[in-house]
PDB file of C-alpha atoms and ligand atoms in Angstrom:
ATOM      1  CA  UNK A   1       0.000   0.000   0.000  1.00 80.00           C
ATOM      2  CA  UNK A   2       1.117   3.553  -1.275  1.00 85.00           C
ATOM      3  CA  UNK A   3      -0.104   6.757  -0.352  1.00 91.00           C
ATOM      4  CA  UNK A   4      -0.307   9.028  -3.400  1.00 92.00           C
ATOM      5  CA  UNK A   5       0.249  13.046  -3.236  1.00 95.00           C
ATOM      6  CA  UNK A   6      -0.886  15.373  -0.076  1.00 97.00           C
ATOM      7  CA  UNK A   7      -4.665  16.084  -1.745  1.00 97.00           C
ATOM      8  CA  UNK A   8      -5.233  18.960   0.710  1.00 98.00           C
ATOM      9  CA  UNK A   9      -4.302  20.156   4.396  1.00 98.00           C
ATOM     10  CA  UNK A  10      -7.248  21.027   6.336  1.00 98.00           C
ATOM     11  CA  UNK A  11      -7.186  24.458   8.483  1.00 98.00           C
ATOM     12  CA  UNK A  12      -9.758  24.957  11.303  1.00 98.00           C
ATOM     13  CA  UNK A  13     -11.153  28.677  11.179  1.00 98.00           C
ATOM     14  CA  UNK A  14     -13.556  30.150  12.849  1.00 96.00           C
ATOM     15  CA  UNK A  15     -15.172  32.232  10.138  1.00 96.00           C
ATOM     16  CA  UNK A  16     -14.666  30.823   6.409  1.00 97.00           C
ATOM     17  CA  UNK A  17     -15.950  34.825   4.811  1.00 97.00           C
ATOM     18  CA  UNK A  18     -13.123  35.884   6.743  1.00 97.00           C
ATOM     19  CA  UNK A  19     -10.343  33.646   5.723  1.00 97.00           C
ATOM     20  CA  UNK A  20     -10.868  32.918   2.129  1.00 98.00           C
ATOM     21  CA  UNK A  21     -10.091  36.608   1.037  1.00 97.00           C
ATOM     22  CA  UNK A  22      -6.596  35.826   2.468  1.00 96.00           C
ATOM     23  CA  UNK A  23      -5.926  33.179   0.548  1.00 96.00           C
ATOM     24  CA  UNK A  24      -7.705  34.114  -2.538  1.00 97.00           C
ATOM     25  CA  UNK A  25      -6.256  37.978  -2.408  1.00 97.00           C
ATOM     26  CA  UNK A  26      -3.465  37.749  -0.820  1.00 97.00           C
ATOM     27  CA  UNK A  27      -2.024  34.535  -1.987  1.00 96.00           C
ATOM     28  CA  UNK A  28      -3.832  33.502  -5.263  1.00 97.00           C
ATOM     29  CA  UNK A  29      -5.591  30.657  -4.298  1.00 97.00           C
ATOM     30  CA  UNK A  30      -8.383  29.849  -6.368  1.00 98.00           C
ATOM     31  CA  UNK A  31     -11.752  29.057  -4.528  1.00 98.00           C
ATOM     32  CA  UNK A  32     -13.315  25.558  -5.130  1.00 97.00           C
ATOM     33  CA  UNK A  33     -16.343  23.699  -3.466  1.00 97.00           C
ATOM     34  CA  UNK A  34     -17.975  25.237  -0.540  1.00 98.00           C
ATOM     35  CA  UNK A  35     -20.662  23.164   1.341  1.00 97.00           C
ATOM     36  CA  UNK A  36     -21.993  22.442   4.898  1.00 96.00           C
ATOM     37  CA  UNK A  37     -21.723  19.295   5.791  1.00 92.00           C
ATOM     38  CA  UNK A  38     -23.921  18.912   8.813  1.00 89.00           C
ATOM     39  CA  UNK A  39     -23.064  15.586   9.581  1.00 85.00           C
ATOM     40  CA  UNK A  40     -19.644  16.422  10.767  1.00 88.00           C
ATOM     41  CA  UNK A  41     -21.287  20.133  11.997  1.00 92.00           C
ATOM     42  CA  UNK A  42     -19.085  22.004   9.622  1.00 95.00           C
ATOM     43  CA  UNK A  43     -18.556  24.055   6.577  1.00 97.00           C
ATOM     44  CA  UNK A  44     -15.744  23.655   4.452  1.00 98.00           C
ATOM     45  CA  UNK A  45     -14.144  25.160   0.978  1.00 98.00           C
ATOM     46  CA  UNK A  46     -11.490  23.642  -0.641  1.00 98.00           C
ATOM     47  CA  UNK A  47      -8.898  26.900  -2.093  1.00 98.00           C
ATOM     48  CA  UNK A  48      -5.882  26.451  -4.124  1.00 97.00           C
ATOM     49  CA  UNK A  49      -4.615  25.677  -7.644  1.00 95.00           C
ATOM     50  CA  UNK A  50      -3.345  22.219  -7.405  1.00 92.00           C
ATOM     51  CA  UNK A  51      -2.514  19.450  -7.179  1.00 93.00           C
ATOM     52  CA  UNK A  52      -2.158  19.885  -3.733  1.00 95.00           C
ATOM     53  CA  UNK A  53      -5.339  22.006  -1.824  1.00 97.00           C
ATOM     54  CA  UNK A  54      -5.727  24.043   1.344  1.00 97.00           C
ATOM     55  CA  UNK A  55      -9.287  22.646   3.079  1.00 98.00           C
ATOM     56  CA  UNK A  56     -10.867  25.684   5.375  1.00 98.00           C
ATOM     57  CA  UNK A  57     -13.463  24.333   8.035  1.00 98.00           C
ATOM     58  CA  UNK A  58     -15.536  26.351  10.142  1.00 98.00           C
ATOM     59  CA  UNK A  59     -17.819  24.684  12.757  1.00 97.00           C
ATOM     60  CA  UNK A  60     -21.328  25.175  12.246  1.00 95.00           C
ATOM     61  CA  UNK A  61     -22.282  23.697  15.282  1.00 91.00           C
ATOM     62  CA  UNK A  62     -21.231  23.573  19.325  1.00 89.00           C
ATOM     63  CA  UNK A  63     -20.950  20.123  20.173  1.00 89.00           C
ATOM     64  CA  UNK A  64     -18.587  18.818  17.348  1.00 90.00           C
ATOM     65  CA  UNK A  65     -14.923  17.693  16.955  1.00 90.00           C
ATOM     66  CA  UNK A  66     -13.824  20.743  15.275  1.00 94.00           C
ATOM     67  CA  UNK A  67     -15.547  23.059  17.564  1.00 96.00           C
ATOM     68  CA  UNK A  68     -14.058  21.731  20.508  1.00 95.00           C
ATOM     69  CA  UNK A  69     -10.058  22.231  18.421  1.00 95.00           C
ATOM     70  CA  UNK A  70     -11.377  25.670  17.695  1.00 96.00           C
ATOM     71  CA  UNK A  71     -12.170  26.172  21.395  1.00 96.00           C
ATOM     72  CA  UNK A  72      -9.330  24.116  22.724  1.00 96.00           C
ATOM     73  CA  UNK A  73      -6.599  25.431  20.149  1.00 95.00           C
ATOM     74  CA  UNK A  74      -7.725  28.225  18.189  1.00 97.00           C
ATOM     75  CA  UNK A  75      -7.527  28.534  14.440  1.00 97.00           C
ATOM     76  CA  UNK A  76      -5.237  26.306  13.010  1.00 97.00           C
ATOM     77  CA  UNK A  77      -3.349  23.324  11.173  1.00 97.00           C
ATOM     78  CA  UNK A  78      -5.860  20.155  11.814  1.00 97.00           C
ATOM     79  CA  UNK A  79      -5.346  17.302   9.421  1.00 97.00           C
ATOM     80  CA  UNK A  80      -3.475  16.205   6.679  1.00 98.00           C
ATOM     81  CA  UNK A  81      -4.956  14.452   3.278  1.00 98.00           C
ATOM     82  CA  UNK A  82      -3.194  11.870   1.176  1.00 98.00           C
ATOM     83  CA  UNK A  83      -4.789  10.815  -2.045  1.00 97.00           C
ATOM     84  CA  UNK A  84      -5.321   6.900  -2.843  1.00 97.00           C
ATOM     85  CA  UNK A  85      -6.497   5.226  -5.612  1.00 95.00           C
ATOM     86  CA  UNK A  86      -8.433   2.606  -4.285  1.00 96.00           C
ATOM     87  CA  UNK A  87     -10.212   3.568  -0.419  1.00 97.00           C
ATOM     88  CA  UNK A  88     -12.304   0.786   0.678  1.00 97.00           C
ATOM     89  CA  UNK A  89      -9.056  -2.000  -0.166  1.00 96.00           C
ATOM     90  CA  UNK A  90      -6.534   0.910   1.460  1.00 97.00           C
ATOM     91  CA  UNK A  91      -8.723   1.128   4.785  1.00 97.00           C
ATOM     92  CA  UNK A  92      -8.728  -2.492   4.700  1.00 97.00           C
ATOM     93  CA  UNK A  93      -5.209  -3.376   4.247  1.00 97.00           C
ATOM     94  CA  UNK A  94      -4.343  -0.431   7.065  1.00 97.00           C
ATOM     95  CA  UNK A  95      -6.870  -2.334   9.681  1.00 97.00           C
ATOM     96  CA  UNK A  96      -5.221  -5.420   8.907  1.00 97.00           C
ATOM     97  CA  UNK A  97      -1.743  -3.979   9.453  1.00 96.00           C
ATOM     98  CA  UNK A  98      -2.969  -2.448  13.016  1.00 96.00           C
ATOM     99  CA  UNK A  99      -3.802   1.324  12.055  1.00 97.00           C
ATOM    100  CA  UNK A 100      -6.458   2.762  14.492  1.00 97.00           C
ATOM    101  CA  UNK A 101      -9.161   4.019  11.720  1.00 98.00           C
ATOM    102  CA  UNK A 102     -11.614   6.597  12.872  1.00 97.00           C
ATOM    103  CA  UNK A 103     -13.556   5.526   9.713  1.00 96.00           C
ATOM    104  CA  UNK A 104     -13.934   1.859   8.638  1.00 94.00           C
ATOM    105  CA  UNK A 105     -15.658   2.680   5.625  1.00 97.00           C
ATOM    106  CA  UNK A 106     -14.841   5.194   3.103  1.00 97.00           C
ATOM    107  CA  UNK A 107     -17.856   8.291   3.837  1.00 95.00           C
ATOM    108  CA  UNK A 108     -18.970  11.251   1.397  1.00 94.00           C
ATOM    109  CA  UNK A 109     -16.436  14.517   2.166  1.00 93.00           C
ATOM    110  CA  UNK A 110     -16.155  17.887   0.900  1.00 94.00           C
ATOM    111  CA  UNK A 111     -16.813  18.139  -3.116  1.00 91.00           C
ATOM    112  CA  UNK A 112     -18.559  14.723  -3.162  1.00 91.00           C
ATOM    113  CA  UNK A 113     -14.911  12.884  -2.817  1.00 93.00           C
ATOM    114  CA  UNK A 114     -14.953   9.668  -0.792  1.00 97.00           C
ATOM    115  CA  UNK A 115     -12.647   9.742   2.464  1.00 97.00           C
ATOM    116  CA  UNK A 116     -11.896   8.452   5.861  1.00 98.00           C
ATOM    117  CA  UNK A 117      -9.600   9.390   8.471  1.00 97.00           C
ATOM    118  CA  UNK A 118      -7.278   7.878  10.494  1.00 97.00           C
ATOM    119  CA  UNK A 119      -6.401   7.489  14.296  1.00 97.00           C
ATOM    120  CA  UNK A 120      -3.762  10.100  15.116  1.00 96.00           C
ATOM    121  CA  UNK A 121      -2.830   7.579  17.738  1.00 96.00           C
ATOM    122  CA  UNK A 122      -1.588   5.578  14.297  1.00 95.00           C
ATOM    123  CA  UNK A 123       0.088   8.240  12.900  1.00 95.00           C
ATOM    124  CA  UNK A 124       2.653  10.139  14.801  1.00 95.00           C
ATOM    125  CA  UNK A 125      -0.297  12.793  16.290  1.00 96.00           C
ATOM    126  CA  UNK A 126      -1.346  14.203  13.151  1.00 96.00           C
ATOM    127  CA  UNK A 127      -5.309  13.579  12.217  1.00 96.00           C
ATOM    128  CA  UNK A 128      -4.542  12.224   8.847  1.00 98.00           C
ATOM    129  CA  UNK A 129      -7.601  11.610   6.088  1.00 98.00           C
ATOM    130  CA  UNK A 130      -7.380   9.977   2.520  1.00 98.00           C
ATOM    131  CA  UNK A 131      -9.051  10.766  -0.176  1.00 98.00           C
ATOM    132  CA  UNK A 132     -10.052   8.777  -3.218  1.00 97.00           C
ATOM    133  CA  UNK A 133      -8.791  10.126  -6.137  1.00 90.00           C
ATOM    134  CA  UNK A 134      -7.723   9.080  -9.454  1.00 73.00           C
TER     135      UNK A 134
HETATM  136 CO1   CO B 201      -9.938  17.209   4.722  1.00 70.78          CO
END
């Protein structure tokens, strides 16, 4: 098993409207995909011009895992995202090779991309997600 290219490195904001002119003005990022996705209680746009992304989440909601980092840590760095060709036979090979998943099964993220995230007890601290792409 081979992790491809980072996809994107997810920041945790408090206010997307206030970030994205930062990265759009300031630094030339090109905005992608915005959605809420209010099954994780957050709202997310992917910016940058590839291949590799910057992922801005905001929580949209008090009792979730990003709202506590916000409240915890403040704005910033929260995961990392590899790409993989093949999820569902990655996350399967990692469980069998004793990495902690936080997601057995590949679940519908940001754009419409298939992901699932890892323990950061499996991977030196750092929240790490992959992301099925070709
Ligand atoms: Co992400």
């Amino acid at each position: 098993m081979q992790l491809g290219l980072i996809h994107h490195v997810g920041y945790v904001v408090a206010d997307l409207d206030a970030e994205i002119p930062v990265y759009r003005d300031r630094l030339g990022m090109d905005v992608g995909v915005r959605e809420v996705m209010p099954d994780q209680g957050v709202e997310a746009v992917m910016l940058g011009n590839g291949p590799s992304y910057i992922e801005l989440i905001a929580p949209v909601a008090d009792d979730t895992g990003v709202a506590r980092f916000l409240a915890k840590r403040g704005p910033g760095m929260h995961h990392v995202a590899f790409a993989v060709p093949h999820l569902e036979s990655t996350l399967r090979e990692l469980a069998d090779s004793g990495v902690e998943l936080i997601d057995s099964a590949p679940r519908r993220g940001l754009g419409g991309h298939m992901v699932a995230f890892l323990h950061p007890r499996s991977t030196g601290g750092v929240l790490t997600e992959l992301v099925e792409a070709h």
